Amino acid sequence: MGGAFLAAAVLARLGNRIGLPTIPLFILAGILLGPHTPGIVLVSDPHELEMLSALGLVLLLFYLGLEFHLDDLRTGGRRMALAGGAYLALNVGAGLAFGFALGWGTAEALVLAGVLGISSSAIVTKVLVDLGRIGNPETKPILGIIVVEDVFLALYLAALQPILSGADSLAAAVVDGGKAFGFLLLLALAARFGTRVVSRLFATRDDELLVISFLGAAVFVAGVSEWFGVADAIGAFMVGLMLGSTASGARIRSLVHPLRDAFGAMFFFAFGLSIDPGDLPVVLWPVLAAVAVTLVMNVVAGLAAARVYGFGAGPAANVATTLLARGEFALILATMAAAAGLDERLSPFIAGYVLLLAVLGPLAAGRSAWLARLLPGGRGRGPEAAGDEEPALAELTPPAR
């Protein structure tokens, strides 16, 4: 474990010197020191870091919840649903069409629809933090799309499971989906009406007690969420949403930073451990085609979200590039597909696709000004185009009702 932390740190420090984001470097460290690459093998079994990896994802989404205020949900729910729905319709629809075009089978096409359609919450969160965009106006639609995606994810997994397992009971799928949706609704109600009670429960001047309290709450609710068929990280997100509105919210945001960074690095490192570079050449052309489809759909979705919120070319480019990366959900689907005995090409395809976008996503987000100059309204603007609209956006955004 110590070697994993150090390897991730050394590669990230080298990357910072040449302007590379940390996420692909953490993944690269896992690939180079994992069981599938010749040379030094730090971790022979990726499952040895499974709990640390899960904790990293939980803390990344918990922090995201802390930054996403309840007022944003109350005042921007309709626009959030429109932007998120448009993003899912474009990307999941394109993923399903791409899956059928490959001709690998119907179940495989349904898996590919989810792989190509849903962004990586962990990578999106890390990109927003690394680029200092948490306070940007376009971050609200980005987070809104992530929330809509995560609700869809819970229902999608519940519906897909009986298909992959060969079950023919629609009732079982409906029950699983209803259970997941009911638990999400319960968490949403607690976040909406239970803030005052939660604030009293977490009120303490002792930082040690506060850290143990919020960490315990985030991990516990994440575990219960998984039991109900909801992604564990979504439960942690909802806890962050509740705690961010309490009197202790600012202190919690400060105290969670080192935990988020350390265990978040382990999430990406463990992801790298699962990738076998030798499998990638077999599916190289399908992977490149899928990446091209995702790039186009994300630009279209970014423009659609910008139109819903009244933003210009710069924020549209930020939305498109920040949401580009795919990650943890795709890996869950790869595991499900392997267990169901689907086409053997699925696993290396998903690994190559996710790895390529995990590298391209953060790089593209950091250079979104280049894309902004090509979008409608951005022609001829300088390299600062992706960030120079912030003062005007406050005027363009419709007032909260």
Short mmCIF file of C-alpha atoms in Angstrom, two decimals:
data_model
loop_
_atom_site.label_atom_id
_atom_site.label_comp_id
_atom_site.label_asym_id
_atom_site.label_seq_id
_atom_site.Cartn_x
_atom_site.Cartn_y
_atom_site.Cartn_z
CA MET A 1 0.00 0.00 0.00
CA GLY A 2 2.84 2.35 0.84
CA GLY A 3 4.48 1.57 -2.48
CA ALA A 4 1.21 2.31 -4.27
CA PHE A 5 0.89 5.72 -2.60
CA LEU A 6 4.54 6.57 -3.35
CA ALA A 7 4.37 5.41 -6.97
CA ALA A 8 1.24 7.49 -7.56
CA ALA A 9 2.88 10.50 -5.90
CA VAL A 10 6.14 10.24 -7.91
CA LEU A 11 4.38 9.94 -11.27
CA ALA A 12 1.97 12.75 -10.39
CA ARG A 13 4.85 15.06 -9.40
CA LEU A 14 6.63 14.32 -12.69
CA GLY A 15 3.42 14.94 -14.60
CA ASN A 16 2.79 18.24 -12.86
CA ARG A 17 6.12 19.51 -14.14
CA ILE A 18 4.99 19.09 -17.73
CA GLY A 19 1.40 20.17 -17.14
CA LEU A 20 -0.33 16.76 -17.14
CA PRO A 21 -3.37 16.12 -14.89
CA THR A 22 -2.95 13.65 -12.04
CA ILE A 23 -5.79 11.23 -12.89
CA PRO A 24 -4.23 9.44 -15.90
CA LEU A 25 -0.90 9.32 -14.08
CA PHE A 26 -2.45 7.56 -11.08
CA ILE A 27 -4.01 5.09 -13.55
CA LEU A 28 -0.68 4.66 -15.33
CA ALA A 29 1.03 3.87 -12.02
CA GLY A 30 -1.50 1.08 -11.45
CA ILE A 31 -0.93 -0.34 -14.95
CA LEU A 32 2.86 -0.29 -14.66
CA LEU A 33 2.95 -1.85 -11.18
CA GLY A 34 0.04 -4.26 -11.61
CA PRO A 35 -0.05 -7.98 -12.40
CA HIS A 36 -0.58 -7.53 -16.16
CA THR A 37 2.66 -5.64 -16.92
CA PRO A 38 6.19 -7.16 -16.91
CA GLY A 39 8.58 -5.85 -14.26
CA ILE A 40 7.94 -4.88 -10.65
CA VAL A 41 4.55 -6.05 -9.40
CA LEU A 42 3.46 -4.15 -6.30
CA VAL A 43 -0.03 -5.60 -6.15
CA SER A 44 -0.58 -9.08 -7.60
CA ASP A 45 -4.32 -9.12 -6.94
CA PRO A 46 -6.31 -5.91 -7.63
CA HIS A 47 -8.95 -7.06 -5.11
CA GLU A 48 -6.44 -6.41 -2.32
CA LEU A 49 -7.09 -2.67 -2.76
CA GLU A 50 -10.83 -3.06 -3.34
CA MET A 51 -11.91 -1.53 -0.02
CA LEU A 52 -9.47 1.40 -0.33
CA SER A 53 -10.68 1.99 -3.88
CA ALA A 54 -14.32 1.97 -2.76
CA LEU A 55 -13.51 4.39 0.05
CA GLY A 56 -11.84 6.73 -2.45
CA LEU A 57 -14.95 6.79 -4.63
CA VAL A 58 -17.18 7.34 -1.59
CA LEU A 59 -15.10 10.31 -0.41
CA LEU A 60 -14.95 11.88 -3.88
CA LEU A 61 -18.74 11.81 -4.17
CA PHE A 62 -19.19 12.86 -0.53
CA TYR A 63 -17.14 15.99 -1.30
CA LEU A 64 -19.19 16.58 -4.43
CA GLY A 65 -22.34 16.50 -2.27
CA LEU A 66 -20.82 19.05 0.12
CA GLU A 67 -20.34 21.45 -2.79
CA PHE A 68 -23.81 20.89 -4.28
CA HIS A 69 -26.16 22.95 -2.12
CA LEU A 70 -29.80 22.09 -1.54
CA ASP A 71 -30.78 25.53 -2.83
CA ASP A 72 -29.36 24.51 -6.21
CA LEU A 73 -31.77 21.57 -6.31
CA ARG A 74 -34.76 23.62 -5.16
CA THR A 75 -34.25 26.54 -7.54
CA GLY A 76 -32.80 24.73 -10.57
CA GLY A 77 -34.54 21.35 -10.56
CA ARG A 78 -36.35 21.81 -13.87
CA ARG A 79 -33.30 22.99 -15.78
CA MET A 80 -31.17 20.30 -14.13
CA ALA A 81 -33.63 17.62 -15.28
CA LEU A 82 -33.70 19.05 -18.83
CA ALA A 83 -29.90 19.21 -19.12
CA GLY A 84 -29.40 15.78 -17.56
CA GLY A 85 -32.16 14.22 -19.65
CA ALA A 86 -30.71 15.67 -22.86
CA TYR A 87 -27.22 14.41 -21.96
CA LEU A 88 -28.50 10.89 -21.26
CA ALA A 89 -30.73 10.77 -24.35
CA LEU A 90 -27.86 11.78 -26.63
CA ASN A 91 -25.11 9.64 -25.11
CA VAL A 92 -27.06 6.53 -24.07
CA GLY A 93 -28.91 6.59 -27.41
CA ALA A 94 -25.64 6.87 -29.33
CA GLY A 95 -24.13 4.08 -27.20
CA LEU A 96 -27.06 1.76 -27.93
CA ALA A 97 -26.85 2.47 -31.69
CA PHE A 98 -23.08 1.92 -31.59
CA GLY A 99 -23.57 -1.39 -29.76
CA PHE A 100 -26.02 -2.68 -32.37
CA ALA A 101 -23.71 -1.47 -35.16
CA LEU A 102 -20.87 -3.60 -33.77
CA GLY A 103 -23.09 -6.66 -34.06
CA TRP A 104 -21.93 -8.32 -30.84
CA GLY A 105 -25.46 -9.07 -29.59
CA THR A 106 -28.46 -7.40 -27.95
CA ALA A 107 -27.29 -7.86 -24.34
CA GLU A 108 -23.87 -6.53 -25.35
CA ALA A 109 -25.50 -3.48 -26.99
CA LEU A 110 -27.42 -2.74 -23.78
CA VAL A 111 -24.15 -2.90 -21.81
CA LEU A 112 -22.42 -0.60 -24.30
CA ALA A 113 -25.28 1.90 -24.05
CA GLY A 114 -24.45 2.34 -20.35
CA VAL A 115 -20.69 2.33 -20.92
CA LEU A 116 -20.82 5.09 -23.56
CA GLY A 117 -23.68 6.99 -21.96
CA ILE A 118 -22.66 7.73 -18.37
CA SER A 119 -19.77 9.91 -17.16
CA SER A 120 -17.37 9.05 -14.36
CA SER A 121 -18.51 10.92 -11.23
CA ALA A 122 -15.09 10.38 -9.64
CA ILE A 123 -13.10 11.78 -12.56
CA VAL A 124 -15.53 14.68 -13.10
CA THR A 125 -15.22 15.62 -9.43
CA LYS A 126 -11.42 15.41 -9.55
CA VAL A 127 -11.26 17.51 -12.72
CA LEU A 128 -13.45 20.25 -11.19
CA VAL A 129 -11.26 20.30 -8.08
CA ASP A 130 -7.93 20.20 -9.94
CA LEU A 131 -8.93 23.00 -12.34
CA GLY A 132 -10.44 25.17 -9.59
CA ARG A 133 -13.86 25.29 -11.28
CA ILE A 134 -16.07 24.32 -8.32
CA GLY A 135 -17.32 27.92 -8.11
CA ASN A 136 -17.88 28.43 -11.85
CA PRO A 137 -21.47 29.02 -13.04
CA GLU A 138 -21.34 26.07 -15.46
CA THR A 139 -20.40 23.73 -12.62
CA LYS A 140 -24.04 23.68 -11.46
CA PRO A 141 -25.32 22.08 -14.68
CA ILE A 142 -22.34 19.71 -14.66
CA LEU A 143 -23.20 18.55 -11.14
CA GLY A 144 -26.89 18.47 -12.05
CA ILE A 145 -26.17 16.16 -14.99
CA ILE A 146 -24.11 13.92 -12.69
CA VAL A 147 -27.03 13.70 -10.24
CA VAL A 148 -29.50 12.83 -13.04
CA GLU A 149 -27.02 10.26 -14.38
CA ASP A 150 -26.67 8.68 -10.96
CA VAL A 151 -30.44 8.35 -10.53
CA PHE A 152 -30.62 6.78 -14.00
CA LEU A 153 -27.67 4.54 -13.11
CA ALA A 154 -29.47 3.01 -10.14
CA LEU A 155 -32.58 2.26 -12.22
CA TYR A 156 -30.55 1.08 -15.21
CA LEU A 157 -28.53 -1.41 -13.18
CA ALA A 158 -31.69 -2.77 -11.56
CA ALA A 159 -33.30 -3.26 -14.99
CA LEU A 160 -30.16 -4.69 -16.64
CA GLN A 161 -29.35 -7.27 -13.97
CA PRO A 162 -32.23 -9.69 -14.79
CA ILE A 163 -31.44 -9.38 -18.53
CA LEU A 164 -27.78 -10.31 -18.04
CA SER A 165 -28.62 -13.12 -15.63
CA GLY A 166 -31.13 -14.57 -18.10
CA ALA A 167 -34.14 -13.94 -15.87
CA ASP A 168 -37.45 -13.49 -17.64
CA SER A 169 -39.31 -11.95 -14.72
CA LEU A 170 -40.25 -8.35 -15.40
CA ALA A 171 -41.77 -8.22 -11.91
CA ALA A 172 -38.37 -8.88 -10.32
CA ALA A 173 -36.80 -6.02 -12.28
CA VAL A 174 -39.65 -3.68 -11.31
CA VAL A 175 -39.29 -4.63 -7.63
CA ASP A 176 -35.52 -4.02 -7.69
CA GLY A 177 -35.96 -0.69 -9.48
CA GLY A 178 -38.72 0.37 -7.09
CA LYS A 179 -36.58 -0.50 -4.07
CA ALA A 180 -33.67 1.56 -5.39
CA PHE A 181 -35.88 4.51 -6.31
CA GLY A 182 -37.65 4.38 -2.92
CA PHE A 183 -34.35 4.54 -1.05
CA LEU A 184 -33.15 7.44 -3.20
CA LEU A 185 -36.40 9.25 -2.44
CA LEU A 186 -35.94 8.62 1.29
CA LEU A 187 -32.42 10.08 1.17
CA ALA A 188 -33.69 13.09 -0.81
CA LEU A 189 -36.44 13.74 1.76
CA ALA A 190 -33.91 13.49 4.59
CA ALA A 191 -31.67 15.98 2.80
CA ARG A 192 -34.59 18.33 2.20
CA PHE A 193 -36.31 18.27 5.60
CA GLY A 194 -33.78 16.82 8.04
CA THR A 195 -31.02 19.42 7.84
CA ARG A 196 -31.83 21.01 11.20
CA VAL A 197 -31.74 17.67 13.05
CA VAL A 198 -28.54 16.59 11.25
CA SER A 199 -26.93 19.93 12.12
CA ARG A 200 -27.54 19.31 15.83
CA LEU A 201 -26.20 15.75 15.64
CA PHE A 202 -22.92 16.87 14.06
CA ALA A 203 -22.43 20.04 16.12
CA THR A 204 -19.04 19.80 17.89
CA ARG A 205 -16.00 22.03 18.27
CA ASP A 206 -13.65 19.02 18.30
CA ASP A 207 -12.23 18.38 14.81
CA GLU A 208 -11.37 14.79 15.66
CA LEU A 209 -14.95 13.97 16.62
CA LEU A 210 -16.28 15.78 13.56
CA VAL A 211 -14.01 13.81 11.18
CA ILE A 212 -15.00 10.48 12.69
CA SER A 213 -18.67 11.47 12.63
CA PHE A 214 -18.90 12.55 8.99
CA LEU A 215 -16.64 9.73 7.78
CA GLY A 216 -18.74 7.17 9.64
CA ALA A 217 -21.99 8.63 8.30
CA ALA A 218 -20.74 8.72 4.69
CA VAL A 219 -19.40 5.16 4.69
CA PHE A 220 -22.36 3.72 6.60
CA VAL A 221 -24.99 5.26 4.32
CA ALA A 222 -22.91 4.21 1.28
CA GLY A 223 -23.04 0.60 2.49
CA VAL A 224 -26.78 0.71 3.17
CA SER A 225 -27.34 2.28 -0.27
CA GLU A 226 -25.59 -0.61 -1.99
CA TRP A 227 -27.79 -3.05 -0.08
CA PHE A 228 -30.85 -1.29 -1.53
CA GLY A 229 -29.47 -1.47 -5.07
CA VAL A 230 -28.26 2.14 -5.21
CA ALA A 231 -24.61 2.85 -6.03
CA ASP A 232 -22.67 3.26 -2.76
CA ALA A 233 -21.18 6.56 -3.88
CA ILE A 234 -24.66 8.03 -4.40
CA GLY A 235 -25.46 7.41 -0.74
CA ALA A 236 -22.27 9.25 0.19
CA PHE A 237 -23.23 12.09 -2.16
CA MET A 238 -26.58 12.47 -0.37
CA VAL A 239 -24.85 12.57 3.04
CA GLY A 240 -22.58 15.31 1.70
CA LEU A 241 -25.63 17.16 0.42
CA MET A 242 -27.15 17.09 3.92
CA LEU A 243 -23.98 18.04 5.79
CA GLY A 244 -22.99 20.81 3.36
CA SER A 245 -26.02 22.85 4.46
CA THR A 246 -25.32 22.52 8.20
CA ALA A 247 -23.43 24.93 10.43
CA SER A 248 -20.45 22.53 10.30
CA GLY A 249 -20.43 22.39 6.49
CA ALA A 250 -17.46 24.71 5.93
CA ARG A 251 -15.32 22.87 8.50
CA ILE A 252 -16.23 19.49 7.02
CA ARG A 253 -15.22 20.68 3.54
CA SER A 254 -11.84 21.69 4.91
CA LEU A 255 -11.28 18.53 6.97
CA VAL A 256 -12.25 16.08 4.21
CA HIS A 257 -9.70 17.42 1.68
CA PRO A 258 -6.69 15.26 2.67
CA LEU A 259 -8.87 12.14 2.98
CA ARG A 260 -10.45 12.79 -0.41
CA ASP A 261 -7.09 13.31 -2.13
CA ALA A 262 -5.34 10.30 -0.59
CA PHE A 263 -8.07 7.71 -1.09
CA GLY A 264 -9.14 9.22 -4.42
CA ALA A 265 -5.61 8.50 -5.69
CA MET A 266 -6.08 4.88 -4.60
CA PHE A 267 -9.32 4.63 -6.57
CA PHE A 268 -7.56 5.54 -9.82
CA PHE A 269 -4.49 3.44 -8.98
CA ALA A 270 -6.71 0.38 -8.38
CA PHE A 271 -8.47 1.07 -11.67
CA GLY A 272 -5.08 0.86 -13.41
CA LEU A 273 -4.37 -2.49 -11.75
CA SER A 274 -7.40 -4.03 -13.50
CA ILE A 275 -6.23 -3.10 -17.02
CA ASP A 276 -4.30 -5.66 -19.10
CA PRO A 277 -2.49 -3.74 -21.89
CA GLY A 278 -2.11 -6.97 -23.89
CA ASP A 279 -5.86 -7.18 -24.50
CA LEU A 280 -6.17 -3.71 -26.00
CA PRO A 281 -4.87 -4.20 -29.61
CA VAL A 282 -7.70 -6.68 -30.37
CA VAL A 283 -10.35 -3.99 -29.92
CA LEU A 284 -8.34 -0.93 -30.98
CA TRP A 285 -10.58 0.19 -33.88
CA PRO A 286 -13.90 -0.23 -32.03
CA VAL A 287 -12.41 1.70 -29.09
CA LEU A 288 -11.28 4.58 -31.33
CA ALA A 289 -14.70 4.68 -33.02
CA ALA A 290 -16.48 4.73 -29.64
CA VAL A 291 -14.23 7.57 -28.41
CA ALA A 292 -15.05 9.58 -31.56
CA VAL A 293 -18.81 9.02 -31.01
CA THR A 294 -18.48 10.12 -27.37
CA LEU A 295 -16.54 13.26 -28.31
CA VAL A 296 -19.20 14.34 -30.81
CA MET A 297 -22.13 13.55 -28.49
CA ASN A 298 -20.52 15.39 -25.58
CA VAL A 299 -20.06 18.54 -27.65
CA VAL A 300 -23.72 18.38 -28.72
CA ALA A 301 -24.81 17.73 -25.12
CA GLY A 302 -22.63 20.59 -23.88
CA LEU A 303 -24.31 22.96 -26.31
CA ALA A 304 -27.74 21.69 -25.25
CA ALA A 305 -26.95 22.21 -21.54
CA ALA A 306 -25.57 25.68 -22.26
CA ARG A 307 -28.75 26.56 -24.13
CA VAL A 308 -30.93 25.40 -21.20
CA TYR A 309 -28.93 27.59 -18.79
CA GLY A 310 -28.38 30.55 -21.14
CA PHE A 311 -24.58 30.11 -21.24
CA GLY A 312 -22.17 30.95 -24.04
CA ALA A 313 -19.42 29.08 -25.89
CA GLY A 314 -16.91 28.97 -23.01
CA PRO A 315 -19.15 27.28 -20.43
CA ALA A 316 -20.54 24.97 -23.15
CA ALA A 317 -17.00 23.79 -23.87
CA ASN A 318 -16.37 23.31 -20.15
CA VAL A 319 -19.51 21.18 -19.80
CA ALA A 320 -18.63 19.07 -22.86
CA THR A 321 -15.04 18.37 -21.85
CA THR A 322 -15.53 17.97 -18.09
CA LEU A 323 -18.18 15.26 -18.59
CA LEU A 324 -16.12 13.41 -21.21
CA ALA A 325 -14.40 10.84 -18.98
CA ARG A 326 -15.91 7.41 -18.35
CA GLY A 327 -14.88 5.24 -15.39
CA GLU A 328 -16.31 3.40 -12.43
CA PHE A 329 -19.76 2.64 -13.85
CA ALA A 330 -18.22 1.21 -17.03
CA LEU A 331 -16.03 -1.06 -14.90
CA ILE A 332 -19.08 -2.28 -12.98
CA LEU A 333 -20.74 -3.14 -16.30
CA ALA A 334 -17.59 -4.92 -17.50
CA THR A 335 -17.65 -7.09 -14.37
CA MET A 336 -21.36 -7.86 -14.85
CA ALA A 337 -20.82 -8.72 -18.53
CA ALA A 338 -17.94 -11.09 -17.73
CA ALA A 339 -20.00 -12.85 -15.03
CA ALA A 340 -22.91 -13.23 -17.47
CA GLY A 341 -20.68 -14.87 -20.10
CA LEU A 342 -21.19 -12.17 -22.75
CA ASP A 343 -18.84 -11.57 -25.69
CA GLU A 344 -15.19 -11.86 -24.58
CA ARG A 345 -14.30 -8.69 -26.46
CA LEU A 346 -16.43 -6.57 -24.11
CA SER A 347 -13.98 -6.48 -21.18
CA PRO A 348 -10.88 -5.36 -23.15
CA PHE A 349 -13.05 -2.93 -25.14
CA ILE A 350 -14.39 -1.30 -21.98
CA ALA A 351 -10.91 -1.18 -20.42
CA GLY A 352 -9.39 0.48 -23.51
CA TYR A 353 -12.28 2.90 -23.94
CA VAL A 354 -12.27 3.98 -20.29
CA LEU A 355 -8.48 4.30 -20.17
CA LEU A 356 -8.36 6.45 -23.30
CA LEU A 357 -11.11 8.78 -22.08
CA ALA A 358 -9.64 8.88 -18.56
CA VAL A 359 -6.53 10.35 -20.20
CA LEU A 360 -8.25 12.52 -22.82
CA GLY A 361 -10.99 13.82 -20.50
CA PRO A 362 -8.82 15.74 -18.00
CA LEU A 363 -6.50 16.92 -20.80
CA ALA A 364 -9.44 18.21 -22.85
CA ALA A 365 -11.03 19.89 -19.81
CA GLY A 366 -7.82 21.79 -19.14
CA ARG A 367 -7.76 23.01 -22.74
CA SER A 368 -11.48 23.63 -23.22
CA ALA A 369 -10.72 27.15 -24.51
CA TRP A 370 -9.58 25.58 -27.80
CA LEU A 371 -12.98 23.93 -28.25
CA ALA A 372 -14.80 27.12 -27.19
CA ARG A 373 -13.25 28.99 -30.14
CA LEU A 374 -14.82 26.48 -32.56
CA LEU A 375 -18.32 26.58 -31.06
CA PRO A 376 -21.09 29.01 -32.11
CA GLY A 377 -20.41 32.39 -30.52
CA GLY A 378 -16.79 31.56 -29.71
CA ARG A 379 -15.14 32.21 -33.09
CA GLY A 380 -12.12 34.44 -32.92
CA ARG A 381 -11.99 34.56 -29.14
CA GLY A 382 -8.74 34.31 -27.25
CA PRO A 383 -7.43 31.33 -25.25
CA GLU A 384 -9.20 32.66 -22.19
CA ALA A 385 -12.58 32.01 -23.83
CA ALA A 386 -13.50 29.13 -21.54
CA GLY A 387 -13.27 31.23 -18.46
CA ASP A 388 -13.86 34.85 -19.37
CA GLU A 389 -17.67 34.72 -19.36
CA GLU A 390 -18.11 34.30 -15.65
CA PRO A 391 -19.16 37.87 -14.78
CA ALA A 392 -21.69 38.03 -17.61
CA LEU A 393 -23.18 34.64 -16.78
CA ALA A 394 -24.71 35.93 -13.60
CA GLU A 395 -26.73 38.33 -15.72
CA LEU A 396 -27.63 35.76 -18.37
CA THR A 397 -28.84 33.11 -15.95
CA PRO A 398 -32.56 33.46 -15.21
CA PRO A 399 -33.30 34.38 -11.58
CA ALA A 400 -34.31 31.63 -9.16
CA ARG A 401 -38.05 31.24 -8.79
#
